Coordinates of N, CA and C in Angstrom, one line a residue:
G1300 N 5.2 5.1 12.3 CA 3.9 4.6 12.2 C 4.0 3.4 12.8
R1301 N 2.8 2.8 13.1 CA 2.5 1.4 14.0 C 1.6 0.8 13.1
Y1302 N 2.1 -0.8 12.9 CA 0.8 -1.2 11.9 C 0.6 -2.6 12.2
I1303 N -1.1 -2.9 12.2 CA -1.3 -4.4 12.0 C -1.5 -5.2 11.4
W1304 N -1.9 -6.4 11.3 CA -2.3 -7.3 10.2 C -3.0 -8.7 10.6
N1305 N -3.7 -8.9 9.7 CA -3.9 -10.7 9.9 C -3.1 -11.6 9.9
K1306 N -2.5 -12.1 10.7 CA -1.4 -13.1 10.3 C -1.9 -14.1 9.3
R1307 N -3.3 -14.6 9.4 CA -3.3 -15.9 8.0 C -3.4 -14.9 7.1
K1308 N -4.0 -13.3 6.9 CA -3.8 -12.9 5.5 C -2.7 -12.5 4.9
A1309 N -1.7 -12.2 6.0 CA -0.3 -12.1 5.7 C 0.4 -13.5 5.2
E1310 N 0.0 -14.5 5.5 CA 0.8 -15.1 4.7 C -0.2 -16.0 3.3
L1311 N -1.6 -15.5 3.3 CA -1.7 -15.7 1.9 C -1.5 -14.5 1.0
N1312 N -1.3 -13.6 1.2 CA -0.8 -12.2 0.6 C 0.3 -12.6 0.1
I1313 N 1.6 -13.6 0.9 CA 2.7 -14.2 0.3 C 2.7 -14.9 -1.1
Q1314 N 1.7 -15.8 -0.4 CA 1.7 -16.8 -1.7 C 0.6 -15.7 -3.0
N1315 N -0.5 -15.2 -2.9 CA -1.1 -14.7 -3.8 C -0.7 -13.6 -4.4
H1316 N 0.8 -13.2 -4.2 CA 1.4 -11.6 -4.6 C 2.8 -11.4 -4.6
N1317 N 3.0 -12.4 -5.4 CA 4.4 -12.0 -5.8 C 5.4 -12.0 -4.7
G1318 N 5.2 -13.0 -3.8 CA 6.1 -12.6 -2.7 C 6.1 -11.8 -1.7
I1319 N 5.1 -10.6 -1.9 CA 5.0 -9.7 -1.3 C 4.3 -9.8 0.4
N1320 N 5.4 -9.6 1.4 CA 4.7 -9.8 2.7 C 4.7 -8.4 3.5
F1321 N 3.9 -8.4 4.3 CA 3.7 -6.9 5.0 C 4.7 -6.5 5.7
E1322 N 5.5 -7.0 6.3 CA 6.6 -6.6 7.1 C 7.6 -5.6 6.1
N1323 N 7.9 -6.2 4.9 CA 8.3 -5.0 3.7 C 7.6 -4.2 3.1
A1324 N 6.1 -4.5 3.2 CA 5.2 -3.7 2.3 C 4.8 -2.2 2.8
V1325 N 5.3 -2.4 4.3 CA 4.9 -1.2 5.4 C 6.0 -0.1 4.8
K1326 N 7.0 -0.5 4.3 CA 7.9 0.2 4.1 C 7.5 1.4 2.8
V1327 N 6.5 1.1 2.3 CA 5.7 2.1 1.6 C 5.7 3.6 1.8
F1328 N 5.6 3.9 3.3 CA 5.2 4.5 4.0 C 6.4 5.8 3.9
E1329 N 7.6 5.0 3.4 CA 9.0 6.0 3.6 C 9.6 6.5 2.7
D1330 N 8.4 5.8 1.4 CA 9.0 6.7 -0.1 C 8.6 8.2 0.2
L1331 N 9.4 8.7 -0.3 CA 8.8 10.4 -0.3 C 8.2 10.8 -1.1
Y1332 N 7.8 10.0 -2.2 CA 7.2 10.4 -3.3 C 5.5 9.1 -3.5
N1333 N 5.6 8.6 -2.2 CA 4.1 7.5 -2.4 C 2.9 8.8 -2.2
I1334 N 1.9 8.0 -3.1 CA 0.9 8.7 -3.0 C -0.2 7.9 -2.6
E1335 N -1.3 8.3 -1.5 CA -2.4 7.7 -0.8 C -3.5 8.0 -1.7
E1336 N -4.5 7.2 -1.7 CA -5.6 7.6 -2.6 C -7.0 7.1 -1.5
Y1337 N -7.9 7.6 -1.7 CA -9.0 6.6 -0.8 C -9.6 6.0 -1.6
D1338 N -9.7 4.7 -1.0 CA -10.8 3.6 -1.6 C -11.8 4.1 -2.0
D1339 N -12.9 4.4 -2.7 CA -14.4 4.4 -2.8 C -15.1 3.2 -2.7
E1340 N -14.6 2.4 -3.8 CA -15.3 0.9 -4.0 C -15.1 0.4 -2.6
N1341 N -14.3 0.0 -2.1 CA -14.5 -1.0 -0.7 C -14.5 0.1 0.8
S1342 N -14.8 1.1 0.6 CA -15.1 1.7 1.9 C -16.6 1.5 2.4
V1343 N -17.3 0.6 1.8 CA -18.4 0.5 2.5 C -18.8 0.5 4.0
Y1344 N -17.4 -0.2 5.0 CA -18.1 -0.5 6.2 C -17.1 0.5 6.8
E1345 N -15.9 0.5 6.3 CA -14.9 1.4 6.8 C -13.8 2.0 6.0
E1346 N -13.6 3.1 6.5 CA -12.6 4.0 5.3 C -11.6 3.4 4.8
R1347 N -11.1 3.0 3.4 CA -10.0 2.6 3.0 C -9.3 3.1 2.1
Y1348 N -8.3 2.8 2.4 CA -7.0 3.6 1.5 C -6.0 2.7 0.6
N1349 N -5.6 3.0 -0.6 CA -4.3 2.3 -1.3 C -2.8 3.5 -1.0
M1350 N -1.9 3.1 -0.8 CA -0.4 3.8 -0.9 C 0.0 3.0 -1.4
T1351 N 0.7 4.0 -2.8 CA 1.3 3.0 -3.9 C 2.8 3.9 -3.6
G1352 N 3.9 3.1 -3.8 CA 5.5 3.6 -3.8 C 6.7 2.5 -3.7
F1353 N 7.6 2.9 -3.9 CA 8.7 1.7 -3.8 C 9.0 1.1 -2.4
V1354 N 9.2 -0.1 -2.5 CA 9.4 -0.7 -1.3 C 10.9 -1.6 -1.6
G1355 N 11.9 -0.8 -0.8 CA 13.1 -1.2 -0.7 C 13.7 -2.7 -1.6
D1356 N 12.6 -3.6 -1.0 CA 13.2 -4.9 -1.0 C 12.5 -5.5 -3.0
F1357 N 12.1 -4.7 -3.5 CA 11.0 -5.3 -4.6 C 11.5 -4.1 -5.6
S1358 N 11.8 -4.2 -6.7 CA 12.3 -3.5 -8.0 C 10.6 -3.0 -8.6
F1359 N 10.0 -3.4 -8.1 CA 8.5 -2.7 -8.4 C 7.6 -2.1 -7.9
L1360 N 6.9 -0.9 -7.9 CA 5.7 -0.1 -7.2 C 4.5 -1.2 -6.5
V1361 N 4.8 -1.2 -5.2 CA 3.6 -2.0 -4.7 C 2.8 -1.0 -4.0
T1362 N 1.3 -1.2 -4.3 CA -0.1 -1.3 -3.5 C -0.4 -1.5 -2.1
V1363 N -0.1 -0.8 -1.2 CA -0.8 -1.2 0.3 C -2.3 -0.9 0.6
S1364 N -3.0 -2.2 0.6 CA -4.8 -1.3 1.0 C -4.8 -1.2 2.7
L1365 N -5.4 -0.5 3.3 CA -5.0 -0.3 4.4 C -6.5 0.5 5.1
T1366 N -6.5 0.3 6.7 CA -7.3 1.3 7.0 C -6.8 1.7 8.5
M1367 N -7.5 2.3 9.0 CA -6.9 3.1 10.3 C -7.8 2.4 11.4
R1368 N -6.9 1.6 12.5 CA -7.6 1.5 13.4 C -7.2 2.3 15.1
G1369 N -7.6 3.1 15.2 CA -7.4 4.3 16.3 C -5.9 4.5 15.7
E1370 N -4.7 4.4 16.3 CA -3.5 5.0 15.9 C -2.9 4.3 15.0
F1371 N -3.4 2.8 14.8 CA -2.7 1.8 13.9 C -2.9 2.0 12.3
H1372 N -2.1 1.8 11.8 CA -2.5 1.5 9.9 C -2.8 -0.1 10.0
R1373 N -4.1 -0.8 9.8 CA -4.4 -1.7 9.8 C -4.2 -2.2 8.3
I1374 N -3.0 -3.2 7.9 CA -2.8 -3.4 6.7 C -3.7 -5.0 6.1
F1375 N -4.8 -4.9 5.0 CA -5.0 -6.1 4.5 C -4.5 -6.7 3.2
L1376 N -3.8 -5.8 2.6 CA -3.2 -6.3 1.5 C -2.3 -5.4 0.9
A1377 N -1.5 -6.4 0.1 CA -0.2 -5.7 -0.3 C 0.2 -6.3 -1.7
R1378 N -0.2 -5.3 -2.8 CA 0.6 -6.2 -4.2 C 1.2 -5.2 -5.2
E1379 N 1.3 -5.7 -6.8 CA 2.1 -4.8 -7.3 C 1.1 -4.0 -7.8
A1380 N 1.4 -2.7 -7.8 CA 0.6 -1.6 -8.5 C 0.2 -2.2 -9.8
D1381 N -1.0 -1.3 -9.9 CA -1.5 -1.7 -11.6 C -1.2 -0.5 -12.6
G1382 N -1.7 -0.6 -13.8 CA -1.3 0.6 -14.5 C -1.4 2.3 -13.9
D1383 N -2.4 2.4 -13.3 CA -3.4 3.7 -13.2 C -2.6 4.0 -12.1
E1384 N -2.2 3.2 -11.0 CA -1.2 3.2 -10.0 C 0.2 3.9 -10.2
I1385 N 0.5 3.1 -11.2 CA 1.9 3.4 -11.9 C 2.3 4.9 -12.1
G1386 N 1.0 5.1 -12.9 CA 0.8 6.3 -13.7 C 0.6 7.6 -13.1
A1387 N -0.1 7.4 -11.6 CA -0.3 8.6 -11.0 C 0.9 8.9 -9.9
Y1388 N 1.3 7.5 -9.5 CA 3.0 7.9 -8.8 C 4.4 8.4 -9.6
Y1389 N 4.2 7.8 -10.9 CA 4.9 9.1 -11.8 C 5.0 10.3 -12.3
E1390 N 3.1 10.7 -12.0 CA 3.1 12.1 -11.8 C 3.4 12.4 -10.8
N1391 N 3.3 12.3 -9.5 CA 3.1 12.7 -8.3 C 4.9 12.9 -8.6
V1392 N 5.9 11.9 -9.1 CA 7.2 12.2 -8.9 C 7.6 13.4 -9.7
R1393 N 6.9 13.6 -11.1 CA 7.6 14.6 -11.9 C 6.8 16.0 -11.0
A1394 N 5.8 15.7 -10.2 CA 5.6 17.0 -9.4 C 6.3 17.8 -8.3
C1395 N 6.7 16.6 -7.9 CA 7.4 17.0 -7.1 C 8.9 17.5 -7.2
T1396 N 9.1 16.7 -8.1 CA 10.8 17.0 -8.4 C 10.8 18.1 -9.4
G1397 N 9.9 18.5 -10.2 CA 9.6 19.4 -11.6 C 10.3 19.0 -12.7
E1398 N 10.2 17.6 -12.8 CA 10.4 17.1 -13.7 C 9.0 16.9 -15.1
R1399 N 10.0 17.1 -16.0 CA 8.7 16.7 -17.1 C 8.6 15.5 -17.5

């Protein structure tokens, strides 16, 4: 995939969200069990999605908020996943692996 983001938002994200930088956050796409959910609440002017998964450099689940701009994924937020996102992620892992 190809990714773009606003440089200033990327810098603010590091300060505001546990040091998560967009360069590492895009690795969420590499997690075989990542989940993507349509973001109803924030899809007023454009379709937005949240993708949750593990990112190699962090020991916690990361949720990346994005939209598509042509062939590019435009990243505008990356943060630690919340409780609902964590639950949905592990439910997906169980569904994919057959674990209970």
